[in-house]
Coordinates of C-alpha atoms and ligand atoms in Angstrom, one line a residue:
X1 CA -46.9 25.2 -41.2
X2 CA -48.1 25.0 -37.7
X3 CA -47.8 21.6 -36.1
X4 CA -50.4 19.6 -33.9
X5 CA -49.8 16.5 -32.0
X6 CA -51.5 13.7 -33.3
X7 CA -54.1 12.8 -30.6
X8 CA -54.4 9.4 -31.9
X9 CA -50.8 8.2 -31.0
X10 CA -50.1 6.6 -27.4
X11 CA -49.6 9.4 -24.4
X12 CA -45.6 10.0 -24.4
X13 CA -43.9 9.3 -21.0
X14 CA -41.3 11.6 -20.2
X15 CA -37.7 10.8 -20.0
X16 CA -34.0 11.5 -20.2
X17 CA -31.4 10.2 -22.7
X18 CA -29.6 8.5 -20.0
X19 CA -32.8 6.1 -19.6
X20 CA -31.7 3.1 -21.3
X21 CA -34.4 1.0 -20.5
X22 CA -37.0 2.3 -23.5
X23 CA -38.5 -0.1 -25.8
X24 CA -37.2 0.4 -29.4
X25 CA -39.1 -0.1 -32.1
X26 CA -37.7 -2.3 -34.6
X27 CA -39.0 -3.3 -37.9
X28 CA -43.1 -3.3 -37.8
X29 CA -42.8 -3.7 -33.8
X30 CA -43.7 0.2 -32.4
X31 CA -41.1 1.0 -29.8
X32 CA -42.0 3.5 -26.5
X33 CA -42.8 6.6 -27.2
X34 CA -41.4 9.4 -25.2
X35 CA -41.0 13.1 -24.7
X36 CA -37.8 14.7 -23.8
X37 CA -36.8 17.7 -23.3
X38 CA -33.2 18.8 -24.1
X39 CA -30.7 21.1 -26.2
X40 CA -29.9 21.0 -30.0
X41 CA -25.8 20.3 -29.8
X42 CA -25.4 19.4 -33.4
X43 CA -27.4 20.3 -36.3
X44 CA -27.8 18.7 -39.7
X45 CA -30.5 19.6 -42.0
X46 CA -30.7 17.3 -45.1
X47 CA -33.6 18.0 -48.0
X48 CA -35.4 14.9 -46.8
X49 CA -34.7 14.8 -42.9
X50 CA -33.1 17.1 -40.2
X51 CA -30.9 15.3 -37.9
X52 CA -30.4 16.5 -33.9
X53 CA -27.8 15.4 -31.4
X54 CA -30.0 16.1 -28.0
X55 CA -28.2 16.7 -24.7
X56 CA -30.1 16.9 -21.6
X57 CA -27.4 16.6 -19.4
X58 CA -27.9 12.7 -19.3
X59 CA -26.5 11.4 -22.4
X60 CA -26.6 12.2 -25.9
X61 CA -29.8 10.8 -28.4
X62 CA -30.1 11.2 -31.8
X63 CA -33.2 12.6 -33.3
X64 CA -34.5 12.6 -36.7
X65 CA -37.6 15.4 -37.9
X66 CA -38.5 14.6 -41.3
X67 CA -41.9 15.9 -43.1
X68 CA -43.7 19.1 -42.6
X69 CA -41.8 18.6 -39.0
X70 CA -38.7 19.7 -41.0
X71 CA -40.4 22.6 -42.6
X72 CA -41.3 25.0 -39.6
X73 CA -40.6 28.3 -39.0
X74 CA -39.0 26.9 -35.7
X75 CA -36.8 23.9 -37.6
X76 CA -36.2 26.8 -40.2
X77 CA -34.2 28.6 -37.3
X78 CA -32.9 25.8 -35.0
X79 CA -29.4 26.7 -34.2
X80 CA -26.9 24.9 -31.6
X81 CA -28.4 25.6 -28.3
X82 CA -32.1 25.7 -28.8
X83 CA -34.3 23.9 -25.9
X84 CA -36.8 21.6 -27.1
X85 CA -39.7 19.4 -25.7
X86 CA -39.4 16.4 -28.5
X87 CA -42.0 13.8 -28.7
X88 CA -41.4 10.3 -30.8
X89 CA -40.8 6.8 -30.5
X90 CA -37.9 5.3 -29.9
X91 CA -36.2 3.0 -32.6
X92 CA -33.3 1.0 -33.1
X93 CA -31.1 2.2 -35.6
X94 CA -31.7 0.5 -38.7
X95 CA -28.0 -1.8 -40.0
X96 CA -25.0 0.2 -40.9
X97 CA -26.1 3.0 -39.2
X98 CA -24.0 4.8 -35.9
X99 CA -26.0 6.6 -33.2
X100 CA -25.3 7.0 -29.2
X101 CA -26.9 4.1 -27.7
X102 CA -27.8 2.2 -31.8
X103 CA -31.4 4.0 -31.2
X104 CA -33.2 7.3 -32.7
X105 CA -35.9 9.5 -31.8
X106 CA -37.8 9.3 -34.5
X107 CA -39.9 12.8 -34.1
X108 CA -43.9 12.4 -34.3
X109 CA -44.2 16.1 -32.5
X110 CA -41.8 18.7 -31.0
X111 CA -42.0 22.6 -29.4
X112 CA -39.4 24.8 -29.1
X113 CA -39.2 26.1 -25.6
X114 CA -36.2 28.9 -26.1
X115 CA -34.9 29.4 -29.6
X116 CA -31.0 30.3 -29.7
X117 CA -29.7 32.2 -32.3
X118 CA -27.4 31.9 -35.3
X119 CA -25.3 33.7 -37.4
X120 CA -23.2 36.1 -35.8
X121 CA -24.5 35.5 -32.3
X122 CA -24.7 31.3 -32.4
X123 CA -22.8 29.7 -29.9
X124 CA -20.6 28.0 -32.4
X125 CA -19.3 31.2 -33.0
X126 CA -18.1 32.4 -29.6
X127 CA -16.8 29.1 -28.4
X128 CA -14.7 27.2 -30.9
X129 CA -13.0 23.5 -30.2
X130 CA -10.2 25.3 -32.4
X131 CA -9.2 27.3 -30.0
X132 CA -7.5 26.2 -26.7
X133 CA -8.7 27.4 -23.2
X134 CA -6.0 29.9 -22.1
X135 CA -7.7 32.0 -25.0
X136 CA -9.1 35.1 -23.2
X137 CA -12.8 34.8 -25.7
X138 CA -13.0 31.1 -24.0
X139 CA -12.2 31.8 -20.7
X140 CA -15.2 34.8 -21.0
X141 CA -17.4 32.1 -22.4
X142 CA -16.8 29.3 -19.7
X143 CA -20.4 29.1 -19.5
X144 CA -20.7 28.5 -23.0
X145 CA -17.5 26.1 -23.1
X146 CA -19.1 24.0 -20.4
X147 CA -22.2 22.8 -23.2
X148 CA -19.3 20.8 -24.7
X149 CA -18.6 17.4 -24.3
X150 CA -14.8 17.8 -23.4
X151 CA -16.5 19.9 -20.6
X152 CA -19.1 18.6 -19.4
X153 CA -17.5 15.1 -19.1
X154 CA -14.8 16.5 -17.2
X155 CA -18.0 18.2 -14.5
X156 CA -19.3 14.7 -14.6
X157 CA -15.9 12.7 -13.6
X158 CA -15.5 15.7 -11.2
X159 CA -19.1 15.0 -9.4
X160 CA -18.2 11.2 -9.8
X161 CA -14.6 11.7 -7.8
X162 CA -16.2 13.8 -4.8
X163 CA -18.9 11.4 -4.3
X164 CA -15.8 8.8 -4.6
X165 CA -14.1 10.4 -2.0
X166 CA -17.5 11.0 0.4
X167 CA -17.9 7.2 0.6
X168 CA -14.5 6.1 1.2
X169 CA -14.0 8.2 3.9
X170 CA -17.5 6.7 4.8
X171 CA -16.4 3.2 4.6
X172 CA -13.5 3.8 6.9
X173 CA -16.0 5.4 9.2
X174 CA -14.5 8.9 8.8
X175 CA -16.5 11.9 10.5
X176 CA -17.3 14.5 7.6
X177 CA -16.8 17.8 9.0
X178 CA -17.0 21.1 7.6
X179 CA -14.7 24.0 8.9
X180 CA -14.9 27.8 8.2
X181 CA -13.6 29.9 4.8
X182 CA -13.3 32.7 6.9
X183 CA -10.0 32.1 9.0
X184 CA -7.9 34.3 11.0
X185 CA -4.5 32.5 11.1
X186 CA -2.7 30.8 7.9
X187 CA -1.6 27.6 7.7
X188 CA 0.9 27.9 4.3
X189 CA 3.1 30.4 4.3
X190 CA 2.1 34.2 4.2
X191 CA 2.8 34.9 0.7
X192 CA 0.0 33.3 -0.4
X193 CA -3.1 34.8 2.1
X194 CA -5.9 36.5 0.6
X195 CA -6.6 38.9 3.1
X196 CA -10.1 40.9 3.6
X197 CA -12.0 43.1 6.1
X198 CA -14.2 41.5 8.8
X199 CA -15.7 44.2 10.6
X200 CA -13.6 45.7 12.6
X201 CA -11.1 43.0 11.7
X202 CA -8.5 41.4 9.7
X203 CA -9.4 38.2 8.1
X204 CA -8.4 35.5 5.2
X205 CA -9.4 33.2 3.0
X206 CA -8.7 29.8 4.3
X207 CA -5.5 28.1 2.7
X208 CA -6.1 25.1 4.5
X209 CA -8.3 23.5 6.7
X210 CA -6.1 21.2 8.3
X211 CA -5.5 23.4 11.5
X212 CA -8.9 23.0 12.1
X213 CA -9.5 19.5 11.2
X214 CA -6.9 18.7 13.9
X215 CA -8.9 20.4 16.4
X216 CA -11.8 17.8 15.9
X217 CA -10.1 14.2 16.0
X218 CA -10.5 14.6 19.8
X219 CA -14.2 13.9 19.8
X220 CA -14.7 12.8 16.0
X221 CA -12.1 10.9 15.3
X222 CA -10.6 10.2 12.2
X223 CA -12.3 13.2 10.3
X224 CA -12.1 14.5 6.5
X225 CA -13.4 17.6 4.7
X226 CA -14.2 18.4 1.0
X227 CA -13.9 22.5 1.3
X228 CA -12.2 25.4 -0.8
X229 CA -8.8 26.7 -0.1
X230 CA -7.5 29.8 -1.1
X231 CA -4.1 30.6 -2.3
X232 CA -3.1 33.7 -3.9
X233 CA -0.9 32.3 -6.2
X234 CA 1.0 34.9 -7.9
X235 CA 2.3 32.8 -11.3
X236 CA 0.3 31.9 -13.9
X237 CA 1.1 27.8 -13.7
X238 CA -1.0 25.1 -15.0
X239 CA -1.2 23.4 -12.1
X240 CA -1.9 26.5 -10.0
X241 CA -5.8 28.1 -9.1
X242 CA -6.3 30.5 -6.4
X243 CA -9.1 29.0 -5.6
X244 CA -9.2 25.4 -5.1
X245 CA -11.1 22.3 -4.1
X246 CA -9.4 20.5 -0.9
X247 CA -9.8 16.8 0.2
X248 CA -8.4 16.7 3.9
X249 CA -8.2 14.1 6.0
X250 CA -6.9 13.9 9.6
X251 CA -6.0 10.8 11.4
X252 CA -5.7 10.4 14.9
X253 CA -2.5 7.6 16.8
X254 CA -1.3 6.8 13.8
X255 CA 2.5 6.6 12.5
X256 CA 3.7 8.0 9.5
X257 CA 3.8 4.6 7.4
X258 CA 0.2 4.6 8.7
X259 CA -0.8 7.9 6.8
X260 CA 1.5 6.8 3.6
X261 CA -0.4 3.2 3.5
X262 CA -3.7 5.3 4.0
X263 CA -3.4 7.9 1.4
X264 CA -2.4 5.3 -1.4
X265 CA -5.5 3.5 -0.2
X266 CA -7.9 6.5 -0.3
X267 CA -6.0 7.0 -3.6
X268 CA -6.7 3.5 -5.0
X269 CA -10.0 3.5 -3.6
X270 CA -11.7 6.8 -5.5
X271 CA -9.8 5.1 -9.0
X272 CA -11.3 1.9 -8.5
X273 CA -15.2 3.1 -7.6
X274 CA -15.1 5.5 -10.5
X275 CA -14.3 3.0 -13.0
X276 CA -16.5 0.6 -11.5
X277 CA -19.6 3.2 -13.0
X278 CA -19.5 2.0 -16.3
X279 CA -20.9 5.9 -17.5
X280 CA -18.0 7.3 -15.5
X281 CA -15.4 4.9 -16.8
X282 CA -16.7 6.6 -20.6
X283 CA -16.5 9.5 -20.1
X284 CA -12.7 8.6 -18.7
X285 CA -12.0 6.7 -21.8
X286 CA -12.7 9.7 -24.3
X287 CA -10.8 12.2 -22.1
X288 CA -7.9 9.7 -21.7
X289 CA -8.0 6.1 -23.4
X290 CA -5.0 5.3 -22.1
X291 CA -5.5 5.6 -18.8
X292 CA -5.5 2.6 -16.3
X293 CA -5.4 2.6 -12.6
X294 CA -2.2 2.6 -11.1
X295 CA -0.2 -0.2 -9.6
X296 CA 0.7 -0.7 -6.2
X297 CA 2.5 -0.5 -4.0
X298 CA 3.2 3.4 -5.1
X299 CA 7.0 3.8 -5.6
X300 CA 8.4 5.7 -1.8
X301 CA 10.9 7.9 -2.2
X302 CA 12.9 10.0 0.3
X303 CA 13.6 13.6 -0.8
X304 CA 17.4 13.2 -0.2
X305 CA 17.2 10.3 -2.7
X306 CA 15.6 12.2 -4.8
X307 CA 17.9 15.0 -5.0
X308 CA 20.9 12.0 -5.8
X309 CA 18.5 11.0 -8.8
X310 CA 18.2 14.6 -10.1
X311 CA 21.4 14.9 -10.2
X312 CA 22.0 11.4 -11.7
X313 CA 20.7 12.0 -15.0
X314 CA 22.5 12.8 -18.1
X315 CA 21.9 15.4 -18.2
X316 CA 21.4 16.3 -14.9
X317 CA 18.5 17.6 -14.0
X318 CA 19.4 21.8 -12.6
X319 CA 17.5 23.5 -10.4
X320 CA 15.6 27.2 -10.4
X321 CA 19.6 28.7 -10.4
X322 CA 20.3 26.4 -13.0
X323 CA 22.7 24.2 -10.4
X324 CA 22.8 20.8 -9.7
X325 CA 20.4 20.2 -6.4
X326 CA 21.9 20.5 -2.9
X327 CA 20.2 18.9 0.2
X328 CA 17.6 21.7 1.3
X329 CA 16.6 22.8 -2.5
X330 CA 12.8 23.3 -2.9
X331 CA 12.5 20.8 -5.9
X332 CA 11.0 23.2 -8.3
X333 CA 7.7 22.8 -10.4
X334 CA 10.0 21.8 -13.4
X335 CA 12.2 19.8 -12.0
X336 CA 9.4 17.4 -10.1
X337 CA 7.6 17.3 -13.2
X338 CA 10.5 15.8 -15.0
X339 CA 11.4 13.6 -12.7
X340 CA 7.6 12.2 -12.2
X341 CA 7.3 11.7 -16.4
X342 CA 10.4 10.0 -16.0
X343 CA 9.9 7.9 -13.6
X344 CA 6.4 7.5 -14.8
X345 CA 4.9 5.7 -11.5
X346 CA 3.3 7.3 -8.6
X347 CA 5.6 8.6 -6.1
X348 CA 5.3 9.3 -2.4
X349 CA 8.0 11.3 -1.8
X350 CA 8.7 11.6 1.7
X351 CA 11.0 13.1 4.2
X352 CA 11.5 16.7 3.3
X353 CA 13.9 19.2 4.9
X354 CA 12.3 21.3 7.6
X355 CA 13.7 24.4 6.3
X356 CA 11.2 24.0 3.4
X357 CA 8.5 22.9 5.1
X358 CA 5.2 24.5 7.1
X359 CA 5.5 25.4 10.5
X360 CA 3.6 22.5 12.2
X361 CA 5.0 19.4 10.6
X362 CA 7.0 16.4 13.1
X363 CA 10.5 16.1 12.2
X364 CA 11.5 12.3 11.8
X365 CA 13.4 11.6 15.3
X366 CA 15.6 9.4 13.1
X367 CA 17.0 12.7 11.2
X368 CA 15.8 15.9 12.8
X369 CA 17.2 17.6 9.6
X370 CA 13.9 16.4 7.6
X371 CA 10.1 15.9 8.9
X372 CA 7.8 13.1 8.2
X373 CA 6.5 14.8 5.3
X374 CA 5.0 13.5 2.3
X375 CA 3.6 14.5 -1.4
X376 CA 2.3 12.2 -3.9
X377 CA 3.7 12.4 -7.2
X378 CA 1.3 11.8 -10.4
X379 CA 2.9 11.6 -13.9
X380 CA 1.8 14.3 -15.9
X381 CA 1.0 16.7 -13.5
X382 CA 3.5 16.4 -10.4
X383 CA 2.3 17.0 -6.5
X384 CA -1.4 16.4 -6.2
X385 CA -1.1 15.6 -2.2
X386 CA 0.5 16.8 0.1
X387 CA 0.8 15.4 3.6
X388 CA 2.3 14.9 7.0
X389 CA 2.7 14.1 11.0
X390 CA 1.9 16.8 13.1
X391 CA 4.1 18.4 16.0
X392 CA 3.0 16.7 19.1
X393 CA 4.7 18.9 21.9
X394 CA 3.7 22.3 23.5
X395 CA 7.3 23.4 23.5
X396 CA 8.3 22.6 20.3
X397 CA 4.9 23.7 18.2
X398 CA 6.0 27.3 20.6
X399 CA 10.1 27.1 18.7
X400 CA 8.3 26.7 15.4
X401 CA 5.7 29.5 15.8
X402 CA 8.8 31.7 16.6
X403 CA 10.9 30.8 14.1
X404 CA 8.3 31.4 11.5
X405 CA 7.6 34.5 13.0
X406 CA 3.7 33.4 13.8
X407 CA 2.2 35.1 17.0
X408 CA 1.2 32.2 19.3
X409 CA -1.9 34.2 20.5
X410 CA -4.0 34.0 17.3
X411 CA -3.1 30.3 17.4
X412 CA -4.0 29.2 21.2
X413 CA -7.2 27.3 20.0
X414 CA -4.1 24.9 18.0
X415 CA -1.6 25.0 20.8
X416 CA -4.4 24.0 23.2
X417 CA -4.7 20.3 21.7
X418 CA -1.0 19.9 23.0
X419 CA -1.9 21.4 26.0
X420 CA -5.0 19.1 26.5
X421 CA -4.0 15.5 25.4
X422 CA -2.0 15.8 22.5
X423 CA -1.4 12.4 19.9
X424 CA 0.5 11.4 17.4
X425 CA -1.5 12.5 14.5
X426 CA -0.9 13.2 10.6
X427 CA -2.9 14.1 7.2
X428 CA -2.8 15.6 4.0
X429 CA -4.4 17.7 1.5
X430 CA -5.4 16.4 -2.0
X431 CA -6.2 19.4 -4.3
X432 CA -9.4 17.7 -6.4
X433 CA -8.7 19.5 -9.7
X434 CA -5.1 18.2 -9.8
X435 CA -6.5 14.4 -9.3
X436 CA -9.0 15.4 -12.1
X437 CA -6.0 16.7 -14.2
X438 CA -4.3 13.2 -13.9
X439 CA -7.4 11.3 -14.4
X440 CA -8.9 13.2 -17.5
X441 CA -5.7 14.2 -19.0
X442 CA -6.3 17.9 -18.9
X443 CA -3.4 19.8 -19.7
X444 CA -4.5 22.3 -17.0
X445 CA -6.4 22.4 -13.3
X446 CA -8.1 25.1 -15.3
X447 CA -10.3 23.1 -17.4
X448 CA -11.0 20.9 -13.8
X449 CA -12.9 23.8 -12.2
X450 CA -16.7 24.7 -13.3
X451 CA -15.4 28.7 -13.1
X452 CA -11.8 28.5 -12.7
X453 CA -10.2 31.2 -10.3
X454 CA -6.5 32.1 -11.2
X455 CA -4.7 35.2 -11.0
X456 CA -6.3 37.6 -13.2
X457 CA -9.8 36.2 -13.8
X458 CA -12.5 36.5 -11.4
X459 CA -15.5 36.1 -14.0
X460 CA -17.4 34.8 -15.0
Ligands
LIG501 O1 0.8 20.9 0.0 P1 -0.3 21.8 0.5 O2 0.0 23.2 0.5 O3 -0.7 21.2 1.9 C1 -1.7 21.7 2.7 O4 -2.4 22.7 2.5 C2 -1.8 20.9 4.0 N1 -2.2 21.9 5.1 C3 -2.9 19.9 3.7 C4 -3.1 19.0 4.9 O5 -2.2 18.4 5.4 N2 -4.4 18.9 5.4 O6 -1.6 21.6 -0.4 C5 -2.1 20.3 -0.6 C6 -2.6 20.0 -2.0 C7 -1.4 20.1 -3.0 O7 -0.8 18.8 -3.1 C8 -2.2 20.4 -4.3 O8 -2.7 19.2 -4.8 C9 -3.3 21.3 -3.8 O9 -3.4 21.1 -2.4 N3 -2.9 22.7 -4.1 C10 -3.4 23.4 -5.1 N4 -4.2 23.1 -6.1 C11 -4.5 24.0 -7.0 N5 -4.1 25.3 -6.9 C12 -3.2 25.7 -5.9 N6 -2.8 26.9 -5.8 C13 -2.9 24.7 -4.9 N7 -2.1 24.7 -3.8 C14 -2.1 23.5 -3.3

């Protein structure tokens, strides 16, 4: 059977199946009819009618072939995947029925732009909901995974956060700025550098662009960027990528309550505009039903108290040595997680030692032992921010580089803005596949990332 269009019905106007706007036909009334061009996701082929879930990348539509349209060579072979220009009109879906949007393409015409195959080969063979993503064949098939709704919605709560983040920063008349990968100093600790030739030189792969960021408050003021940072994470965590994607902000004369009143903002801000988008807030509700936007104010914390709380449960709650928690303890992974389901609120946690903290961050003057340091704490992941003040002096940014063992030349262009003006100054780093973690429920940053990067995959 070859089929023709029948040049006799109206011209079909080309759309999407996000367009919610088309007429439906109902009853003897003709609704619009369309073309649109997508990919079979689900396939059912009865004797009298075959039945396609389109996606397009826009929503879902349900399409129904029946006829000599069902009995093709082409409809013979449709298989999950297939693209497809389909031409129909649009009709509300008669009582009783379910469909995406209570409509259906009912399908006058259609060609088959790139056939996919079945059997052995068919996509619902090499990616399975069944299986879980740490499974090495789903991790290979990433670009297969991310035709799936749990997938895709995540991308499309992802694009929605970023955009989220763009025009709050934009609103507060932030300066978007946009500093380099390619970096020659670090900013978190050595152990985690991913080092590479440049020329004749040594270089990494930025951990943080923060250093930088600080460097353009003079003339920009408050600035932000939305970059990658590198880490080379050497534990296989879920929380952990080695290549991430890094709100910063920097804030210029401010005081540490400042940043902490500022980052629940920003934090408050992003929830509320993404759930204001009423596709956005779907997609939300599928991945996590239960979630709702947190309350404020976020519960503050000082890392001292903390410690007394860990070791206030019953049990108490040990550390990596399995021993109760001493002032100066890194609070480990674990333990944070624990305490943050516990809790079950938002946390800034603030005030941590100095011993455990990067180079450049202001101790409090209150308590020289700790610095005005701050993470936010997210129930069911644990840190997704971390934050500070910045060392103001020349003299004691100099101490720090030497007690961290940093050589102060390949840092002049940082020293300098304490030479030149210096400020009371602070910001933080939100890694965006954490937030999405919290938002959409994912049990891993993994599933946050388009490609995730983690020790061991590079591919695809
Ligand atoms: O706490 P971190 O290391 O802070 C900084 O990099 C600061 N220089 C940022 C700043 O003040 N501008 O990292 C900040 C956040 C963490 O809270 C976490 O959300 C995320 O970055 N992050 C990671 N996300 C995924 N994989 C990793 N390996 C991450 N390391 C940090």
């Amino acid at each position: 059977i070859v089929l023709t269009e029948d040049a006799s019905l109206p011209k079909a106007v080309r759309t999407t199946t996000g367009d919610k706007n088309i007429k439906l036909g109902e009853g003897d009334v003709k609704g619009a009819r369309v073309k649109i061009c997508g990919r079979i996701h689900r396939l059912r082929q009865q004797k009298q009618a075959t039945f396609i879930t389109l996606i397009d990348g826009y929503g879902h539509l349900q399409c129904v072939l029946t006829g000599d349209l069902t009995k093709t060579y082409d409809a013979l072979t449709f298989a999950q995947g297939t693209s497809i220009a389909l031409f129909g009109e649009m009709r509300k879906l008669p009582d009783g029925a379910t469909a995406p949007d209570g409509r259906e393409l009912q399908v006058d015409y259609y060609k088959v732009i790139g056939s996919a195959p079945s059997g052995d080969d068919a996509i619902t063979n090499k990616v399975s909901s069944e299986k879980n993503m740490w499974d090495a064949q789903m991790l290979d098939n990433r670009h297969l995974v991310l035709r799936g709704d749990n997938a895709s919605s995540v991308m499309k709560v992802r694009s929605a956060v970023e955009w989220a983040f763009a025009k709050a920063y934009k609103d507060l008349k932030f300066t978007k700025v946009s500093p380099p990968a390619l970096v020659q100093t670090q900013v978190e600790g050595g152990s985690t550098l991913f080092e590479l030739p440049y020329y004749d030189e040594k270089a990494y792969l930025t951990q943080s662009s923060q250093l930088y960021l600080e460097t353009a408050i003079q003339s920009l003021g408050n600035v932000y960027c939305i970059e990658k940072s590198f880490r080379a994470e050497k534990s296989l965590t879920r929380r952990h990528l080695a290549e991430y994607a890094h709100v910063e902000a920097e804030l210029d004369f401010i005081e540490f309550d400042d940043l902490l009143d500022h980052i629940e903002l920003m934090i408050g801000t992003v929830i509320e505009t993404i759930l204001a988008d009423p596709e956005i807030a779907g997609y939300i509700k599928e991945l996590n039903p239960d979630f709702k936007a947190p309350a404020h104010p976020f519960k503050r914390m000082r890392y001292s108290d903390a410690i007394d709380w860990l070791n206030a449960q019953d049990p108490p709650i040990l550390n990596e040595e399995g021993n109760p928690h001493v002032f100066g303890d890194d609070i480990a992974e674990a333990a944070e997680r624990r305490m943050t389901d516990i809790i079950n609120l938002p946390i800034l946690l603030t005030h941590f030692p100095t011993a455990i903290k990067a180079f450049y961050m202001k101790r409090d003057p209150n308590d020289p032992r700790v610095t005005e340091s701050v993470d936010v704490l997210m129930p069911g992941v644990g840190e997704i921010v971390g934050g500070s003040m910045r060392m103001e002096g020349y003299e004691e940014l100099m101490a720090a580089y030497e007690r961290e063992g940093i050589p102060p030349k390949e840092y002049y262009w940082y020293t300098d803005q304490r030479k030149y003006g210096t400020s009371p100054h602070g910001g933080y780093g939100l890694g965006l596949e954490r937030f999405l973690a919290w938002v959409c429920n994912q049990h891993s940053v993994r599933t946050c990332c388009l490609y995730p990067r983690f020790m061991g995959r590079c591919k695809p």
